[in-house]
Coordinates of C-alpha atoms in Angstrom, one line a residue:
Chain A
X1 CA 70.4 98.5 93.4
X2 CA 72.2 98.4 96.9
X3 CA 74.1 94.9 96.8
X4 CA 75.7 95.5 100.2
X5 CA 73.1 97.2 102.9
X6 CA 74.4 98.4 106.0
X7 CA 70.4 99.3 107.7
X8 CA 71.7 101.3 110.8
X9 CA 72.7 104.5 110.6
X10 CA 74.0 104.8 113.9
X11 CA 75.1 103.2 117.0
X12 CA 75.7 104.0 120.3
X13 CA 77.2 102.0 123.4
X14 CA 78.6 103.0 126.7
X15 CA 82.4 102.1 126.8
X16 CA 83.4 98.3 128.2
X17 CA 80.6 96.7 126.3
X18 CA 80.2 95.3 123.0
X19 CA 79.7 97.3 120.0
X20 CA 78.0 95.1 116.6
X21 CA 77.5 96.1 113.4
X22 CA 75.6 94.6 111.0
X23 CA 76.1 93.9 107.4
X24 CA 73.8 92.1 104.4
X25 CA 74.4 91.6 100.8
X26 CA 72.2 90.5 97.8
X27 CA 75.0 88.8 95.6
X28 CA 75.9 85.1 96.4
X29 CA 79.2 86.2 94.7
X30 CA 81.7 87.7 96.5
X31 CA 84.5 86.3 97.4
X32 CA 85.8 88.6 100.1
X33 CA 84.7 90.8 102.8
X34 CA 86.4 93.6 104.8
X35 CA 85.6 95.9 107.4
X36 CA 86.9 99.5 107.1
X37 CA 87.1 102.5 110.0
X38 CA 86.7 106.0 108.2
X39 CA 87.0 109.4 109.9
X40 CA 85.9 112.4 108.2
X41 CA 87.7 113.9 105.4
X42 CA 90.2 110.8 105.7
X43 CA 90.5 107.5 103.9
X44 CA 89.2 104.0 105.6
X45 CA 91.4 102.2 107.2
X46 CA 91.5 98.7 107.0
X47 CA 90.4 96.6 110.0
X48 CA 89.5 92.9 109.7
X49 CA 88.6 91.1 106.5
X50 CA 87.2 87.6 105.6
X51 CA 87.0 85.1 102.9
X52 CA 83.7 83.3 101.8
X53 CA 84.8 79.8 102.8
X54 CA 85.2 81.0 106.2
X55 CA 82.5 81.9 109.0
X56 CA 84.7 83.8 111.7
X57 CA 88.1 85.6 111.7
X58 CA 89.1 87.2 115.0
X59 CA 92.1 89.7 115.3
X60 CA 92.4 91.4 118.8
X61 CA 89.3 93.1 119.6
X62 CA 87.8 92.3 116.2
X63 CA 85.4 89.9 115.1
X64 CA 84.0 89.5 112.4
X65 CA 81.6 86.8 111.6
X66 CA 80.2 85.6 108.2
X67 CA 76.6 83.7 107.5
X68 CA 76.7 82.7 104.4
X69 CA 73.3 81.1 104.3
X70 CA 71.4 84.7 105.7
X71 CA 73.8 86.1 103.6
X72 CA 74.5 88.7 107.0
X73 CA 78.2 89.9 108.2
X74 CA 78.6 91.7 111.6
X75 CA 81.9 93.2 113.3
X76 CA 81.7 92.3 117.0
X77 CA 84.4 95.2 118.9
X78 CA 84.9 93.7 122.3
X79 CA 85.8 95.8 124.6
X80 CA 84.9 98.5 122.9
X81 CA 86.9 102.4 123.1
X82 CA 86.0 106.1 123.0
X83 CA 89.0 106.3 120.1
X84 CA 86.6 103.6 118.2
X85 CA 84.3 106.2 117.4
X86 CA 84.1 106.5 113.7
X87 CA 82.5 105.3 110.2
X88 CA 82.5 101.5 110.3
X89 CA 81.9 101.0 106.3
X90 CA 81.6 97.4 105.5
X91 CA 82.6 96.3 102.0
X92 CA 82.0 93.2 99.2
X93 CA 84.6 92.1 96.5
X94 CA 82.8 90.4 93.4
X95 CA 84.3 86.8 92.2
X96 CA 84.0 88.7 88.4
X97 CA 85.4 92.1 89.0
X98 CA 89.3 92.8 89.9
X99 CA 90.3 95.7 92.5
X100 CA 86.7 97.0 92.9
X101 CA 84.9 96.8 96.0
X102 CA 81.3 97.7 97.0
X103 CA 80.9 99.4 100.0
X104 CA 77.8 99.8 102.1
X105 CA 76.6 103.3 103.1
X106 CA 78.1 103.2 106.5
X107 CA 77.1 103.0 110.3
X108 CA 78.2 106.0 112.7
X109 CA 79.4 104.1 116.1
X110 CA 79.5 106.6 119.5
X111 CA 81.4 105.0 122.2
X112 CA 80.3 107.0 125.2
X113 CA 83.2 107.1 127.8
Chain B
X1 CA 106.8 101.2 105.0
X2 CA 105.0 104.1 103.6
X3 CA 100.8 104.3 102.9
X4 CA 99.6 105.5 100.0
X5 CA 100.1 109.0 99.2
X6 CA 97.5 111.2 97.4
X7 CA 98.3 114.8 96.5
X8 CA 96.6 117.6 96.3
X9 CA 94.7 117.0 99.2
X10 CA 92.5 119.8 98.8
X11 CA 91.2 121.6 95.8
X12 CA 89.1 124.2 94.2
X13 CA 88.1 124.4 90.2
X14 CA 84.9 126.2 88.7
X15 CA 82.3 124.5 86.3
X16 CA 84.1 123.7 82.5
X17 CA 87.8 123.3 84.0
X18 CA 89.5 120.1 84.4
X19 CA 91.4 118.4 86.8
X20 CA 94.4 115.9 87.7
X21 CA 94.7 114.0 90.7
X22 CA 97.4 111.8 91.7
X23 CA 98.3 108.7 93.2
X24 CA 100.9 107.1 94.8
X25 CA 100.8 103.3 95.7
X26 CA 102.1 101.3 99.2
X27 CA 106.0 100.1 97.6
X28 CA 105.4 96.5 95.8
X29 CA 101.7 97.3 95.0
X30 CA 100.8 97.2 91.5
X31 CA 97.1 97.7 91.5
X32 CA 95.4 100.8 91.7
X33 CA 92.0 101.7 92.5
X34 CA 90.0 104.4 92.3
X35 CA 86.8 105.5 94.2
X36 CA 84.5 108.5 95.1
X37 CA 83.1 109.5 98.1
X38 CA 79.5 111.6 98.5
X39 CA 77.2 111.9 101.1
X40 CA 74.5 110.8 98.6
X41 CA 75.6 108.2 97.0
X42 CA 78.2 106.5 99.3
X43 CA 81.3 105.2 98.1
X44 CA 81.7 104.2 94.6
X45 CA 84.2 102.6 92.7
X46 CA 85.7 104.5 90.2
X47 CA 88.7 102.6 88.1
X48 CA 91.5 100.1 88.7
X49 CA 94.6 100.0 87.1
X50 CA 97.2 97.4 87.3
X51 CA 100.4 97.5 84.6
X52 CA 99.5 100.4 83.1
X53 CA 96.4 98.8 82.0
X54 CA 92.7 99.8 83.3
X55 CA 91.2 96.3 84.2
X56 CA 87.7 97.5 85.5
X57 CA 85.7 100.4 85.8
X58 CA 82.3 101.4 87.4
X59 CA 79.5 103.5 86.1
X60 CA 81.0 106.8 85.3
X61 CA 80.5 109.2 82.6
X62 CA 83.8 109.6 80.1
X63 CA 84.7 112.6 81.7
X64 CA 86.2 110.4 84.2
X65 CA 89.5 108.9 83.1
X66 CA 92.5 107.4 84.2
X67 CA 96.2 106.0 83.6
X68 CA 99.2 104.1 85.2
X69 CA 102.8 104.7 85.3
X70 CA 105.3 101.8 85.0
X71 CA 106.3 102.9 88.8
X72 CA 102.3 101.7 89.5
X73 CA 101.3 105.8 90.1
X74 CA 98.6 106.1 89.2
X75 CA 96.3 109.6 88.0
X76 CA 92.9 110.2 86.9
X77 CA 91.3 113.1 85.2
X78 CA 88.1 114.9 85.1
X79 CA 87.1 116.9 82.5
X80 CA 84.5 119.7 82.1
X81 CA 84.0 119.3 86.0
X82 CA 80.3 119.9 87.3
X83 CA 79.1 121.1 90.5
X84 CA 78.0 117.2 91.3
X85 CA 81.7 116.2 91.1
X86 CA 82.3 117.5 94.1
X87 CA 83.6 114.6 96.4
X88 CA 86.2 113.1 98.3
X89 CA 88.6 111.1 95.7
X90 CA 90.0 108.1 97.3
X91 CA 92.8 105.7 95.5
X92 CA 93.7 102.0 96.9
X93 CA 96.1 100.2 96.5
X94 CA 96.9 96.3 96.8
X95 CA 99.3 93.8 95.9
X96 CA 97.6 92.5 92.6
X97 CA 93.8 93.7 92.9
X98 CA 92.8 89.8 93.0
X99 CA 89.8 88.9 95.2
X100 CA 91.3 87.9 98.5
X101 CA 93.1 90.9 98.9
X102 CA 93.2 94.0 101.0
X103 CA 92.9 97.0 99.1
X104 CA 94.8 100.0 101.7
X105 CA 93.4 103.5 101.3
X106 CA 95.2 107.2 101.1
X107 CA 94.1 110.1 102.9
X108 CA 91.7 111.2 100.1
X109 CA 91.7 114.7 97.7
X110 CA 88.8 117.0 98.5
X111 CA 87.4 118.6 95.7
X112 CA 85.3 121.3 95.6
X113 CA 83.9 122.5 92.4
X114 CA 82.1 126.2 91.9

């Protein structure tokens, strides 16, 4: 039972333009969302995160954007970078459960220079 | 200030032997997590620890254990390993593991099992 669904495998975008991914989740409750960048054989690293009682939180090139109702997250990168290229991992904290999160099963972004 | 450290980073063990990884939080965080990576199944959440106490745990067998140090270390343990427990073994750590925080991630151990 996938409670957090990340459906594109992979992404590709030329450099300069906007790169989304796309998040959904099943469970009306989680509190908290975060975005995480992973490269292989390293741990994610944080990027942007939001809470449930908001619908947008912007930090520097990040979006991210929150529908609670379609029950859909996306990360807007605008402009987006060759470095950006990476595991964009998407991730759910329950209301019930403490320190666990539930990750989706990633999306491989290619920024083409 | 420094990330959170996770030693050995790589490893090797063969079917039936056990092993101990370790765990060292950002300073000032006292919750631990725990989580392990496959291509298979994803990431999946392991453990968390906070004061030396576990507080929550995923769907693991009991050959997957854990414990805290009053420093917040943490370690966890698997026992009669199996070629399936081969994985990248993540630990986060946050402030108090509530549910508006950021949990921040260390590099990861790699183990291999034969």
């Amino acid at each position: 039972d996938q409670q957090v669904k990340q459906n594109s495998p992979s992404l590709s975008v030329q450099e300069g333009r906007i790169s989304i991914l796309n998040c959904d989740y099943t469970n009306s409750m989680f509190d908290y969302f975060l975005w995480y960048k992973k490269y292989p054989a390293e741990g994610p690293t944080f990027l942007i995160s939001i809470s449930s009682i908001k619908d947008k939180n912007e930090d520097g090139r990040f979006t991210v954007f929150l529908n609670k109702s379609a029950k859909h997250l996306s990360l807007h990168i605008v402009p987006s970078q060759p470095g950006d290229s990476a595991v964009y991992f998407c991730a759910a904290v329950p209301s019930s459960n403490t320190g666990k999160l539930i990750f989706g099963q990633g999306t491989t972004l290619q920024v083409k220079p | 200030k420094a990330g959170v450290t996770q030693t050995p980073r790589y490893l090797i063990k063969t079917r039936g032997q056990q092993v101990t990884l370790s765990c060292s939080p950002i300073s000032g965080h006292r919750s631990v997590s725990w989580y392990q990576q496959t291509p298979g199944q994803g990431l999946q959440f392991l453990f968390e620890y906070f004061s030396e106490t576990q507080r929550n745990k995923g769907n693991f067998p009991g050959r997957f254990s854990g414990r805290q140090f009053s420093n917040s270390r943490s370690e966890m343990n698997v026992s009669t390993l199996e070629l399936g427990d081969s994985a990248l073994y993540l630990c986060a750590s946050s402030l108090g593991g509530g549910n508006q925080e950021t949990q921040y991630f260390g590099p990861g151990t790699r183990l291999l099992v034969l």
